Tab-separated table of C-alpha atoms (C1' of nucleotides) in Angstrom:
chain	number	residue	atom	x	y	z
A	1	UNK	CA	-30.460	42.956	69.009
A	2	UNK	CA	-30.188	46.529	67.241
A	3	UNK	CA	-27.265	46.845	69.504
A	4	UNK	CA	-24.067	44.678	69.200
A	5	UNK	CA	-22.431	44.080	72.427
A	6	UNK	CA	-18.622	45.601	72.133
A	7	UNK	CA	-16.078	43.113	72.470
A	8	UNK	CA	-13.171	43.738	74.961
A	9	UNK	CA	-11.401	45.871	73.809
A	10	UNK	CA	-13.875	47.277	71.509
A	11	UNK	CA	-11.106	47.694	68.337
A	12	UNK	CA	-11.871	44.825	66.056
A	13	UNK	CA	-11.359	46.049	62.582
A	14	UNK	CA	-9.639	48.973	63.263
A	15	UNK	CA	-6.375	47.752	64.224
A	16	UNK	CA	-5.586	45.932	60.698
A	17	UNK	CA	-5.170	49.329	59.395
A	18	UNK	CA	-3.265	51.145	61.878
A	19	UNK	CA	-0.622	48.059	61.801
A	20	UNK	CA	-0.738	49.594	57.657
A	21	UNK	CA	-0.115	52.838	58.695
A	22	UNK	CA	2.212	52.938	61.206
A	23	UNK	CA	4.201	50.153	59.285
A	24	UNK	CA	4.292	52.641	56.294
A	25	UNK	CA	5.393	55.473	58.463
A	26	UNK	CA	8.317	53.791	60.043
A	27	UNK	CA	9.325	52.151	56.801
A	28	UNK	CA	9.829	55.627	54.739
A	29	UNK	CA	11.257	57.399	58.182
A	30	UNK	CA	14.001	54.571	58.695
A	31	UNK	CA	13.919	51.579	55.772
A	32	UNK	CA	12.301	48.563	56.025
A	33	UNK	CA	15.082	46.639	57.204
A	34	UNK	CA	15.652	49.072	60.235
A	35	UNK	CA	12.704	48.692	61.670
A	36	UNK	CA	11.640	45.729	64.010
A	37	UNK	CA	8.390	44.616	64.583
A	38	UNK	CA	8.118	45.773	68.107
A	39	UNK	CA	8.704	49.025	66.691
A	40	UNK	CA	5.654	48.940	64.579
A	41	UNK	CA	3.478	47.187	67.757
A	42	UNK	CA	4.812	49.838	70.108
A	43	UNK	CA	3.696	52.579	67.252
A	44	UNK	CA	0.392	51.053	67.098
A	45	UNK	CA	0.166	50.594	70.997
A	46	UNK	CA	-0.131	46.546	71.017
A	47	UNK	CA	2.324	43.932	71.687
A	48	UNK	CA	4.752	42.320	68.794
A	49	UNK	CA	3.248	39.260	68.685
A	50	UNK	CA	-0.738	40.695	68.498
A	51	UNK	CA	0.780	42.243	64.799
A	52	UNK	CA	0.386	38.489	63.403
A	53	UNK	CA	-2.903	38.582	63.635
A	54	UNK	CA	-2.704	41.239	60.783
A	55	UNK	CA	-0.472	39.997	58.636
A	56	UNK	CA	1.741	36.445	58.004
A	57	UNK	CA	5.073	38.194	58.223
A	58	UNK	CA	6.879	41.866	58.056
A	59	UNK	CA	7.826	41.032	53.972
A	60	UNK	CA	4.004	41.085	53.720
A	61	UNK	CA	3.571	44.107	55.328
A	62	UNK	CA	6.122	46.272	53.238
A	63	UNK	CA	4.136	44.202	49.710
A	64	UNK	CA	1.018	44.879	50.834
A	65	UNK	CA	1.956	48.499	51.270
A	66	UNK	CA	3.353	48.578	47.896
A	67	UNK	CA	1.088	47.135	46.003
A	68	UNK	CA	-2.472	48.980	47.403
A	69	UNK	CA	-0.223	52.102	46.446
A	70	UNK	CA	0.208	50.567	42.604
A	71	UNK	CA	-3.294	49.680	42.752
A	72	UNK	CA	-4.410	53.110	43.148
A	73	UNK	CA	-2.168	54.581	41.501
A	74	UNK	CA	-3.291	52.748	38.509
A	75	UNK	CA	-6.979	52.746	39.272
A	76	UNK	CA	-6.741	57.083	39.013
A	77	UNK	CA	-4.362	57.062	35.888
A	78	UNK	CA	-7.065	57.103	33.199
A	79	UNK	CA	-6.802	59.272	30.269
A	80	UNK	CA	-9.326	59.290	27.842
A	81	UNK	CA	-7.709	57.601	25.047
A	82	UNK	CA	-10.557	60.032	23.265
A	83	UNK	CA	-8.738	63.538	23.446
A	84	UNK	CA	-6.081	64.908	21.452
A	85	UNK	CA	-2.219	63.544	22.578
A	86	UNK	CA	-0.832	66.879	24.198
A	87	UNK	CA	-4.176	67.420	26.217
A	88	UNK	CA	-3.416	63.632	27.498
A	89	UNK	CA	-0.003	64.391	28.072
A	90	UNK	CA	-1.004	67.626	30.412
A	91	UNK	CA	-3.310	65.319	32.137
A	92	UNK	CA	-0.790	62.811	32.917
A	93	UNK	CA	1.604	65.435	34.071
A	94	UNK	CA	-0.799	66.984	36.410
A	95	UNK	CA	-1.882	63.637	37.817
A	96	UNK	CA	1.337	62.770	38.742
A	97	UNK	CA	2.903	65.178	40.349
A	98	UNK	CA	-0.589	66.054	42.389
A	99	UNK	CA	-0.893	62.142	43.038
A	100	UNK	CA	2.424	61.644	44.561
A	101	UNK	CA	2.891	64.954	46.258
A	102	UNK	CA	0.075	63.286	48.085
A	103	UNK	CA	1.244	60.222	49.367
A	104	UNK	CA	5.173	60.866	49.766
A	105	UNK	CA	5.978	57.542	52.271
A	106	UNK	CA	4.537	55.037	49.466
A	107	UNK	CA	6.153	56.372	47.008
A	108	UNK	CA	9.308	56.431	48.709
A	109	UNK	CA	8.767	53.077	49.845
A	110	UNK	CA	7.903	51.710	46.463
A	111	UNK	CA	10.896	52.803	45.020
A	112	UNK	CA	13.477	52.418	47.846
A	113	UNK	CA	12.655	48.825	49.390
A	114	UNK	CA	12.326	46.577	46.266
A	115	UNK	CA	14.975	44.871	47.067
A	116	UNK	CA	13.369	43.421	50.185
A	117	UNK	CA	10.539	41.891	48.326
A	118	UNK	CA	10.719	37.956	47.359
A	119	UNK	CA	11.244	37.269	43.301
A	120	UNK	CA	7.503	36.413	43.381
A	121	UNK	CA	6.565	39.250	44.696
A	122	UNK	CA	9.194	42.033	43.097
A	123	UNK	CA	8.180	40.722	39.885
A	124	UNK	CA	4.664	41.533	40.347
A	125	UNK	CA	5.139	45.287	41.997
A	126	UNK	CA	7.173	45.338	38.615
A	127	UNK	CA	4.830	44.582	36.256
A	128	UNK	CA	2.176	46.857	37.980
A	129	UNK	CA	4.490	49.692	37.443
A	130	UNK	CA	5.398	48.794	33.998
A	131	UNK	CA	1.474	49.087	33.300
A	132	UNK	CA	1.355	52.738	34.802
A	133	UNK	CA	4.710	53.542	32.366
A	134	UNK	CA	2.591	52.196	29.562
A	135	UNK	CA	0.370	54.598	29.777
A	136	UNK	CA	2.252	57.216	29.117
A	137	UNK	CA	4.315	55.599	26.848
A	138	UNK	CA	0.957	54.724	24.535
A	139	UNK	CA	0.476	58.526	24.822
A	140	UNK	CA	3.746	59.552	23.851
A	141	UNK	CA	3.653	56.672	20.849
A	142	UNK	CA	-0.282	58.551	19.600
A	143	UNK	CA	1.379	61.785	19.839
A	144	UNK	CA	4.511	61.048	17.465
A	145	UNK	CA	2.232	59.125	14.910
A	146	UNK	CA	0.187	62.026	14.590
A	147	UNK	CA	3.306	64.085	14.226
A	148	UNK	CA	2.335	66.512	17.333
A	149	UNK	CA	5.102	65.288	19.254
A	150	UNK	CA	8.354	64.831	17.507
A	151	UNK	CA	10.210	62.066	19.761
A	152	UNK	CA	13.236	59.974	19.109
A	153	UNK	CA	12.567	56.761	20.952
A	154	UNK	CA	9.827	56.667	23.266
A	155	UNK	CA	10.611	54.351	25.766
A	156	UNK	CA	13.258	56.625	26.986
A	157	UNK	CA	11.314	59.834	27.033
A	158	UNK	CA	8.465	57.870	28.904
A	159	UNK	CA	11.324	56.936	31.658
A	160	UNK	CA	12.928	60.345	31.774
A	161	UNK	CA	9.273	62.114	31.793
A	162	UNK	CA	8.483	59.688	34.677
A	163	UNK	CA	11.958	60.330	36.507
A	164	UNK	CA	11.654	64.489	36.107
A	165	UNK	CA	8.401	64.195	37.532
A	166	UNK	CA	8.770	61.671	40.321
A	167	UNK	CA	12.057	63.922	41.579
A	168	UNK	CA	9.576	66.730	42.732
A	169	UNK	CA	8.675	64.580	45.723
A	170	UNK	CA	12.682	64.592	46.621
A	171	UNK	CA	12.451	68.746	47.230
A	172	UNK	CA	8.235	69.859	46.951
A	173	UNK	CA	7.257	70.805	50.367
A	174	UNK	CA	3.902	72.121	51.058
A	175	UNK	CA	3.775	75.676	52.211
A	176	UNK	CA	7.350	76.019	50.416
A	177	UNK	CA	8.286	79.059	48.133
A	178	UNK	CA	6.257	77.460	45.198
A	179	UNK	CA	2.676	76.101	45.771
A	180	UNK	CA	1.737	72.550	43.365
A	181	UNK	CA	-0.338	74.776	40.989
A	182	UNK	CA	3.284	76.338	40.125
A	183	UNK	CA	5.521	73.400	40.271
A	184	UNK	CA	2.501	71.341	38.342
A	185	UNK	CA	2.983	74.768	35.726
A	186	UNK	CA	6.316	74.770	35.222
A	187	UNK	CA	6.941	71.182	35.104
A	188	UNK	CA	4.618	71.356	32.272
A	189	UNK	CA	6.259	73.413	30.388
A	190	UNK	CA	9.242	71.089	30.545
A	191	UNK	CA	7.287	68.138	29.270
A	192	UNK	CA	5.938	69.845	26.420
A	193	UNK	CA	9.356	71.313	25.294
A	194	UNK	CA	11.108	68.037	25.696
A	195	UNK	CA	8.211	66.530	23.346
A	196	UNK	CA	8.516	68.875	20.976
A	197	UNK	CA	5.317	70.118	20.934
A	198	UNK	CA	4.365	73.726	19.435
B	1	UNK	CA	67.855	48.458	52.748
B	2	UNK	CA	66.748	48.976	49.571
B	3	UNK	CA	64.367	46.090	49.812
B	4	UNK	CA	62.262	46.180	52.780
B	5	UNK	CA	61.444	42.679	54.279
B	6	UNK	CA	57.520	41.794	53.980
B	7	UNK	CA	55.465	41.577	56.859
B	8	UNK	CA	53.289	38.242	57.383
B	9	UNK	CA	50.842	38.151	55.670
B	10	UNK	CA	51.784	40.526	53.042
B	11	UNK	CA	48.809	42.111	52.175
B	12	UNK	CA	49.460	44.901	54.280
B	13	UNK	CA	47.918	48.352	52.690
B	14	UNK	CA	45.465	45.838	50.566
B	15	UNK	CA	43.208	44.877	53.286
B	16	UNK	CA	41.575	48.352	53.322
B	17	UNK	CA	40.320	48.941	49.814
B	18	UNK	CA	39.140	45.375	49.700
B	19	UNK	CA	37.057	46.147	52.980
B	20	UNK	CA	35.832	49.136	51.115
B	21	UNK	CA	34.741	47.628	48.015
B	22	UNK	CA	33.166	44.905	49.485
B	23	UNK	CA	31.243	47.315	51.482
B	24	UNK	CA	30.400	48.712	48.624
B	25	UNK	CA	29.175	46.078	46.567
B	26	UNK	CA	26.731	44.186	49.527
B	27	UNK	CA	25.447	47.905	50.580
B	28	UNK	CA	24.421	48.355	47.138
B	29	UNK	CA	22.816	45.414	46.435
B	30	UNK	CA	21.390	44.244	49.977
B	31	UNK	CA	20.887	47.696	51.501
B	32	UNK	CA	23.107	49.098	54.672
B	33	UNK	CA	21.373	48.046	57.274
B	34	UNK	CA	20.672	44.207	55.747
B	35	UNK	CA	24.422	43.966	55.453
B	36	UNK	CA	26.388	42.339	58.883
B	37	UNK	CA	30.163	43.245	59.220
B	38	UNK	CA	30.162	39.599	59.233
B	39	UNK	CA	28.922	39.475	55.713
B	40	UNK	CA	31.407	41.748	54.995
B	41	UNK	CA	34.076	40.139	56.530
B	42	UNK	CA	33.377	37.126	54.462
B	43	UNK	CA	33.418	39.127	51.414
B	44	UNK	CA	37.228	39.920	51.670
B	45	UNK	CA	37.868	36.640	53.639
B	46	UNK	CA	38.792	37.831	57.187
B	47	UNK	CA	37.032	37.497	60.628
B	48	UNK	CA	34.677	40.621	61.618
B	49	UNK	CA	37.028	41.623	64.106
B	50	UNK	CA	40.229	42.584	61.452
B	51	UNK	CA	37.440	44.847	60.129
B	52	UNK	CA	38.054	47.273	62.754
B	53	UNK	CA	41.536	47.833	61.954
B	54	UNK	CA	40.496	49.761	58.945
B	55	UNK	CA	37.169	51.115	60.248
B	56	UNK	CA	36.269	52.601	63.172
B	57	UNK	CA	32.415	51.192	63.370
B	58	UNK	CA	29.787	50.345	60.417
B	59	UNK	CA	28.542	53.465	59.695
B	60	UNK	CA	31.814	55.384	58.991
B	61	UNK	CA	32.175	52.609	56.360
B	62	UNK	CA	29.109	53.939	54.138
B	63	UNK	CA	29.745	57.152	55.208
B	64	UNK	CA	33.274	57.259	53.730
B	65	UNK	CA	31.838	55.703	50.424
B	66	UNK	CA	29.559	58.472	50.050
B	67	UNK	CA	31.736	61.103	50.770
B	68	UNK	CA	34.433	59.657	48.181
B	69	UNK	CA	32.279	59.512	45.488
B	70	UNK	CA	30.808	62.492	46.017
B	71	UNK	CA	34.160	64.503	46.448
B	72	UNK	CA	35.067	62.417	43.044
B	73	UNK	CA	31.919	63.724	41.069
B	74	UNK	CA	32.753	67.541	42.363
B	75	UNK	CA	36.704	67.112	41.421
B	76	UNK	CA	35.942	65.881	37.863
B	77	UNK	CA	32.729	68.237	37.278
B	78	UNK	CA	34.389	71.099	35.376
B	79	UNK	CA	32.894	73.128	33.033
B	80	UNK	CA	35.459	76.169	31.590
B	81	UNK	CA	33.106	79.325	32.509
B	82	UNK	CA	34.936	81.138	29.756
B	83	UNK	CA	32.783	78.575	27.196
B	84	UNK	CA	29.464	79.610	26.196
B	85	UNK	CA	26.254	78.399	28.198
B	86	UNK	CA	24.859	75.899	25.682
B	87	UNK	CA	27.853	74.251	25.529
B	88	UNK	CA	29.196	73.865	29.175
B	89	UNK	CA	25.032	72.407	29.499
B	90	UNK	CA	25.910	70.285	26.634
B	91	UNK	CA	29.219	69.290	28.784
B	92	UNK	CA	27.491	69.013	32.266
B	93	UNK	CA	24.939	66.666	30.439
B	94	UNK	CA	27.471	64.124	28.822
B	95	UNK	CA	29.516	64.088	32.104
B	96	UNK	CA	26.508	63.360	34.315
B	97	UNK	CA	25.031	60.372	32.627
B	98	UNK	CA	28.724	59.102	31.878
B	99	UNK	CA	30.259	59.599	35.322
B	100	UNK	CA	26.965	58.147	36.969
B	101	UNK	CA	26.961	55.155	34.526
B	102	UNK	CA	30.070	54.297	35.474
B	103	UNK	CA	29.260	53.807	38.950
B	104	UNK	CA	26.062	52.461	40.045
B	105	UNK	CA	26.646	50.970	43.291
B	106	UNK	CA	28.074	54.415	44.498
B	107	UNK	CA	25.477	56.225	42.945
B	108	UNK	CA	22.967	53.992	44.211
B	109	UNK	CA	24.247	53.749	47.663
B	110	UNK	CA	24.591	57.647	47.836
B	111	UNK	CA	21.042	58.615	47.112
B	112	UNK	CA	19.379	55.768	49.131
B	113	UNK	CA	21.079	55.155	52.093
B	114	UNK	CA	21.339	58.176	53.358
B	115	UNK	CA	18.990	57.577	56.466
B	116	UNK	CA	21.386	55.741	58.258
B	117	UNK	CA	23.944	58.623	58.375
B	118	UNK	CA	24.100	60.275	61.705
B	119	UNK	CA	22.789	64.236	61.487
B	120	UNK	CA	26.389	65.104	61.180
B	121	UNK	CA	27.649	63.030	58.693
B	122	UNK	CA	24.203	63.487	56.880
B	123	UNK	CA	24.594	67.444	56.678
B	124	UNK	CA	28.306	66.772	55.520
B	125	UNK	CA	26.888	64.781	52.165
B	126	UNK	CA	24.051	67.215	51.534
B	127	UNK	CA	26.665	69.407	51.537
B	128	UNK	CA	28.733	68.234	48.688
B	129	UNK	CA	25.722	67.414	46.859
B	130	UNK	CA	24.480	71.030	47.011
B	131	UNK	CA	27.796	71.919	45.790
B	132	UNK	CA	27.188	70.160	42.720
B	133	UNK	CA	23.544	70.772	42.070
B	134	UNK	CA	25.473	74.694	41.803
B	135	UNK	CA	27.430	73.980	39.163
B	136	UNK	CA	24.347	73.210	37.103
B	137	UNK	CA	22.313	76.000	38.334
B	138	UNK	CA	25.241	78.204	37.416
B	139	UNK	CA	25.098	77.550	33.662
B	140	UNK	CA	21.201	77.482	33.473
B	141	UNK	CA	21.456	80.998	35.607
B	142	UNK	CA	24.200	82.145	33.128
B	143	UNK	CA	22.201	81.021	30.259
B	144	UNK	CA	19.208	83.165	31.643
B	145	UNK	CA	21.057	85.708	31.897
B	146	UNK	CA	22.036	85.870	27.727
B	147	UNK	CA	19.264	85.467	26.866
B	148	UNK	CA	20.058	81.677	25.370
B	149	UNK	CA	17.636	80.165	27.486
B	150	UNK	CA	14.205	80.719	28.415
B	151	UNK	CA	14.045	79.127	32.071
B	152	UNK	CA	11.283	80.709	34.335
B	153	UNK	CA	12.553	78.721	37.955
B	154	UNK	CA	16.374	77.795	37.344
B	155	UNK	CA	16.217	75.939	41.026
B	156	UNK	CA	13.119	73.856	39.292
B	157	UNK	CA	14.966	73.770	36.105
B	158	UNK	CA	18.411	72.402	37.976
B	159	UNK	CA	16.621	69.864	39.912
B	160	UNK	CA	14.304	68.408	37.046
B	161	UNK	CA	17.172	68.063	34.621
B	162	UNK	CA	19.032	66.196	37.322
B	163	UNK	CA	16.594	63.689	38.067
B	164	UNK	CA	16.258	63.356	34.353
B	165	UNK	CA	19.943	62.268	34.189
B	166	UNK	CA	20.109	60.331	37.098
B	167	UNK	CA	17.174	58.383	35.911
B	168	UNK	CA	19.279	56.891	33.391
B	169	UNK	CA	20.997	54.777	35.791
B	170	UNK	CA	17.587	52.631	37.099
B	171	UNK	CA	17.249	51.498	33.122
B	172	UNK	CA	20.839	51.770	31.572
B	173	UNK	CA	22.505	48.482	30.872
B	174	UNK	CA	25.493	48.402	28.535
B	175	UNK	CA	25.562	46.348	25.444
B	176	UNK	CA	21.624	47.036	25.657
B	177	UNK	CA	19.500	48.291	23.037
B	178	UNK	CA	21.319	51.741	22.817
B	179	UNK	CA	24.665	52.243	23.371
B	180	UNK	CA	25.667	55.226	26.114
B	181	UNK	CA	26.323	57.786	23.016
B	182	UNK	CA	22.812	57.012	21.736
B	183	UNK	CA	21.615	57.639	25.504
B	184	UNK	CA	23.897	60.925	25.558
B	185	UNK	CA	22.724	62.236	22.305
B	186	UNK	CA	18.780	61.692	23.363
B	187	UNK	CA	19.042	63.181	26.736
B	188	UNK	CA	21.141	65.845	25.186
B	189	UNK	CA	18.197	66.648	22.725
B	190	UNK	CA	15.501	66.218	25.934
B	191	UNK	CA	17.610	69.105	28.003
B	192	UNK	CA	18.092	70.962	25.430
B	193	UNK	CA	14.730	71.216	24.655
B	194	UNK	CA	13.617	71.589	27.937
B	195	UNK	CA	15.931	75.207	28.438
B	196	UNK	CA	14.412	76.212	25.573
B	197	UNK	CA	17.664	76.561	23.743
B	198	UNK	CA	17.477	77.325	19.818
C	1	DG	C1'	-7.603	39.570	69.799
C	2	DT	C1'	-4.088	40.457	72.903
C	3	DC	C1'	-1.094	39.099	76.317
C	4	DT	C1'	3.451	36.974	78.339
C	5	DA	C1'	7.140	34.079	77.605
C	6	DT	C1'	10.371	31.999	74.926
C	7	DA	C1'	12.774	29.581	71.156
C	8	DG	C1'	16.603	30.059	68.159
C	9	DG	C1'	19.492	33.022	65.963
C	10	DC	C1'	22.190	37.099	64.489
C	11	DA	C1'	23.650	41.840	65.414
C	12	DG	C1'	27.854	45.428	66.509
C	13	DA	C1'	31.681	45.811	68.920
C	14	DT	C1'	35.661	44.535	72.093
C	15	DA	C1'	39.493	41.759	74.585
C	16	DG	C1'	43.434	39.370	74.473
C	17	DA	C1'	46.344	35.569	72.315
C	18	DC	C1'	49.581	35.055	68.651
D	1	DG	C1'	46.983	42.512	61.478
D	2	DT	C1'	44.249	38.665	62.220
D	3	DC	C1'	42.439	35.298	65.013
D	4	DT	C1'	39.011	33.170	68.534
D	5	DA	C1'	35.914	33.956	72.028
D	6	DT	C1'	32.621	36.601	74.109
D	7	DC	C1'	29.600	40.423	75.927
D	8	DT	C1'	25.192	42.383	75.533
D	9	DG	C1'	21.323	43.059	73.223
D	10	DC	C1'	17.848	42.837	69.627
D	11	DC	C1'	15.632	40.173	65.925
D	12	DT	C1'	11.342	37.317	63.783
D	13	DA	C1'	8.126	34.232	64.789
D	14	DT	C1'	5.431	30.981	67.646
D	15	DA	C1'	2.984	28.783	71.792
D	16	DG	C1'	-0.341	28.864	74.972
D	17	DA	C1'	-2.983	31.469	78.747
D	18	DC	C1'	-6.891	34.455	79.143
DNA sequence: GTCTATAGGCAGATAGAC
DNA sequence: GTCTATCTGCCTATAGAC
């Protein structure tokens, strides 16, 4: 048969991610822990109990959720280790701000609902973000040796670099005085004052 | 009478701030809407019910918290405007990481809980933080203005320096590597840096 | 794969005794 | 001011029909 015969209902495979999405919606609109189950079924148009069929359990969800976000986040951050430190450090500037203007609700939700993750499972959203934090840190560190950055300790410029940048998502609206060429501009500037570069 | 005869009980005027703190304490570290009145009741060892003598429902609770701190951080936030702008920055940046390192749970509860605030009580807190964002944008706009600092967006400026500080308080631990001087001093050097001061 | 029904439990808030 | 008891309702997760 060239044709398949549709199954009733005719959505197998599509409603595994819509569970994802409206899960992720409701999450960064109310927290986690305010939203129920049947509020995510009703968002997705199915019945509380048909979500199980998607995942074992809401904690899943919310980890799932978190860590496909890490995933990609670390899967894009690649800066050839080949070019010269500041032209890195622009790169990883740019990426960041452009990659998480993007997806506001994960990155909200990744920083706002670890505390509803298991130990297990907080540990390893951890240590995927402690690999993304490494890469600018091993930046920062090739910089300084090569005396084009002139930093004090780099494990706290890496964090407060990290923290300037992820704030933009707390005020950058799209169609806003400033477009993300600007804000990506001017934050730049920042970061390669604060380095001590030039 | 010169010595008024104790009520049963005797903790009278005690219960209250004990409600509040333990509030304060499971809010921070559970998240609002994962903590029961129960729970809190337990905390301060009293039924749920005596927790209405002192509060009028759950959310005026964290609301109150907020508002507190908040009113705090604007009453201690001084910075002479007869001093010169590099030094009233230099002020504003050793308050901020001191004042915020000195309360986590409030800091913490007052940046991510604010979703559960009704529109009212929501606008209220914006409010007071807007009021203090000012005071920074004030010196940076001052700054500008002499010709100390080169700043192109001060708004952009304000913000990114303040998730800078804030920052501090997701990493900080005292009797850590660096002690809160050494933090001071590097963050100090970061800002400064970043107004293009000197 | 989705439904209905339900188990078993906890939620915020209130009433009335003491 | 605190207690016990309770109202009313929602919660996560599962069972079993279709």
């Amino acid at each position: 048969m060239l044709f398949m015969a549709r199954t009733t209902g005719s959505h197998a495979g599509i409603t595994g991610p819509r569970v994802r999405q409206a899960a992720l919606r409701l999450f960064a609109q109310k927290g986690y822990a305010a939203v129920s189950m049947r509020a995510i079924a009703a968002e997705v148009g199915v019945q509380a109990g048909a979500l199980y069929n998607y995942t074992p359990d809401k904690e899943s969800l919310l980890f799932d959720l978190m860590r496909v976000h890490l995933e990609e986040l670390l899967a894009q951050a690649d800066f050839g280790a080949e070019a010269d430190p500041l032209t890195r450090l622009r790169q990883f500037v740019e990426f960041h701000i452009r990659f998480h203007a993007d997806r506001p609700d994960e990155v909200f939700i990744a920083y706002m609902e670890l505390r509803n993750l298991s130990p297990e499972n907080f540990a390893q959203i951890e240590a995927l973000r402690r690999r993304y934090e490494d890469r600018l840190e091993t930046i920062l560190r090739d910089g300084a040796k090569q005396g084009v950055f002139a930093i004090e300790d780099t494990k706290i410029m890496t964090l407060a670099i990290i923290a300037m940048l992820t704030g933009v998502n707390t005020w950058f609206r799209s169609g806003g005085r400033l477009s993300l060429d600007q804000v990506v501009a001017q934050y730049w500037d920042m970061v390669r004052r604060a380095v001590g570069a030039e």
